[in-house]
C-alpha positions as a LaTeX table, in Angstrom:
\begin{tabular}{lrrr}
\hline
Residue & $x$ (\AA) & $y$ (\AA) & $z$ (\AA) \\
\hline
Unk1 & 33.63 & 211.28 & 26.52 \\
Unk2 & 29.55 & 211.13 & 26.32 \\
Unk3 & 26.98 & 209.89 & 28.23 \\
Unk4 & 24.72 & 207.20 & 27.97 \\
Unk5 & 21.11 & 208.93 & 28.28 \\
Unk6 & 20.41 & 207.31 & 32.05 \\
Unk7 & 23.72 & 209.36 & 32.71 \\
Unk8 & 22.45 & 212.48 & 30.80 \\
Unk9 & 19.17 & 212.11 & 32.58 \\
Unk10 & 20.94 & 211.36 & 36.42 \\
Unk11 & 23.33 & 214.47 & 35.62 \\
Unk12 & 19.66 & 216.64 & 34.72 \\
Unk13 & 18.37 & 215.39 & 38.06 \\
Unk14 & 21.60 & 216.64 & 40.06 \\
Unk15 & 21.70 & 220.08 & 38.52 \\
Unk16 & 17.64 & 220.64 & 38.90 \\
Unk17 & 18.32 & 219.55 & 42.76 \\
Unk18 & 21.84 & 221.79 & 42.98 \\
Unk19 & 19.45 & 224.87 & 41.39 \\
Unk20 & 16.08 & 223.42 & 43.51 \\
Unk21 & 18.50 & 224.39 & 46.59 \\
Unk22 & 20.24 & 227.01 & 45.52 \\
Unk23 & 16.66 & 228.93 & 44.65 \\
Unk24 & 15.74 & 227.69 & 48.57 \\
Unk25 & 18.61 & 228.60 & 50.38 \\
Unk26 & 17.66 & 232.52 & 48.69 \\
Unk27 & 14.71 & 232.58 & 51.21 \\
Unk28 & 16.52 & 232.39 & 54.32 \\
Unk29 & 16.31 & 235.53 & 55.95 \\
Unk30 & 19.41 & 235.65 & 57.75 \\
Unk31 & 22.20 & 236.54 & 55.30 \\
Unk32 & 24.93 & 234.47 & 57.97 \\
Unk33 & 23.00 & 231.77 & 57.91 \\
Unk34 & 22.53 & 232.20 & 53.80 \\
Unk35 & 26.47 & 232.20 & 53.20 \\
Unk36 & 26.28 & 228.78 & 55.02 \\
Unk37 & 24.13 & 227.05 & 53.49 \\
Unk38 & 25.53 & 228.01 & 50.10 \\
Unk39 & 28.67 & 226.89 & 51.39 \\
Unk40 & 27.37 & 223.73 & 52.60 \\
Unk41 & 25.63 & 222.69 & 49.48 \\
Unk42 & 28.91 & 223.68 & 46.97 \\
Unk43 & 30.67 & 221.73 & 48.95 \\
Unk44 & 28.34 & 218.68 & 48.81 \\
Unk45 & 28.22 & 218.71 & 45.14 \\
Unk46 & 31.83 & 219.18 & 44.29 \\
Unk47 & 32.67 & 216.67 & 47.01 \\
Unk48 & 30.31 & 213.81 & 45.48 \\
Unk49 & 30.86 & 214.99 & 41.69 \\
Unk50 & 33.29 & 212.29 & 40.39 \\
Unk51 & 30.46 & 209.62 & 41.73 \\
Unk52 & 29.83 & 206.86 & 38.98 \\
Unk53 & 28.12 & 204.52 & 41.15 \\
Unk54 & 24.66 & 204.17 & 40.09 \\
Unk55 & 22.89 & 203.11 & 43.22 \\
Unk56 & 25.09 & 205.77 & 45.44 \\
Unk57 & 23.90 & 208.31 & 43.13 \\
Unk58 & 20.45 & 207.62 & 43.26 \\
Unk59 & 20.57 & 207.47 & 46.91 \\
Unk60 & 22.39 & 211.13 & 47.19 \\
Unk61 & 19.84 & 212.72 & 45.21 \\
Unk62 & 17.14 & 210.90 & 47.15 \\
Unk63 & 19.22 & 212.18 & 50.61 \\
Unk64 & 19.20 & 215.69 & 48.86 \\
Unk65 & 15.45 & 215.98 & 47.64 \\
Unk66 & 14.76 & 214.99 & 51.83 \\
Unk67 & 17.53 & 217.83 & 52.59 \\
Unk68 & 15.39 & 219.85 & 50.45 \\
Unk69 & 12.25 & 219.56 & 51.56 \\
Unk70 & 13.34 & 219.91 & 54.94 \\
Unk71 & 14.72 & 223.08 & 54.48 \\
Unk72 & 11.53 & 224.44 & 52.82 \\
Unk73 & 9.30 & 223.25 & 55.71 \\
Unk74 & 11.68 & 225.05 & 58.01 \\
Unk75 & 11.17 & 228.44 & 56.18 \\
Unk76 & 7.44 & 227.99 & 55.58 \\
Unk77 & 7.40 & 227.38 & 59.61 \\
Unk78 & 9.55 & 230.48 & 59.84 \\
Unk79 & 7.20 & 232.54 & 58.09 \\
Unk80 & 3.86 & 231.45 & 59.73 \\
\hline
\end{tabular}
C-alpha cells in the first residue's frame, strides 16, 4: 500500500521526533537511567504505530515534541 503525501509527511514527522529523542536520551549521564529512557520511548512508538487517526496522531507528536523538550531542559539544568 502507499501513502497519501499528508501520511508520508506525518510518518517524516514521527521518525524526526523518534531520532530527535533518541539523539536526547544519548546525553543523559547516567547509563541506568539511559537504558530507560530508550526503553520507554521504543515502547511508545511501537505501542502507538498502527495509529491511523489523524487528529490522535497529531496530538501524540504534539505530546512527544513537549516530552522532548522537557527532557532537554532537564539536562541543560543538569549541566549548569
Amino acid at each position: 500500500t502507499s501513502l497519501s503525501l499528508s501520511q508520508f509527511l506525518r510518518r517524516q514527522q514521527v521518525l524526526q521526533l523518534y531520532r530527535k529523542i533518541l539523539r536526547a536520551i544519548r546525553e543523559v549521564p547516567a547509563e541506568e537511567d539511559r537504558r530507560y529512557l530508550k526503553d520507554w520511548a521504543r515502547e511508545e512508538f511501537r505501542r502507538n504505530k498502527d495509529a491511523t487517526e489523524e487528529d490522535a496522531i497529531r496530538m501524540m507528536i504534539t505530546q512527544g515534541n513537549m516530552q522532548l523538550q522537557e527532557l532537554q531542559r532537564t539536562l541543560k539544568l543538569a549541566k549548569s
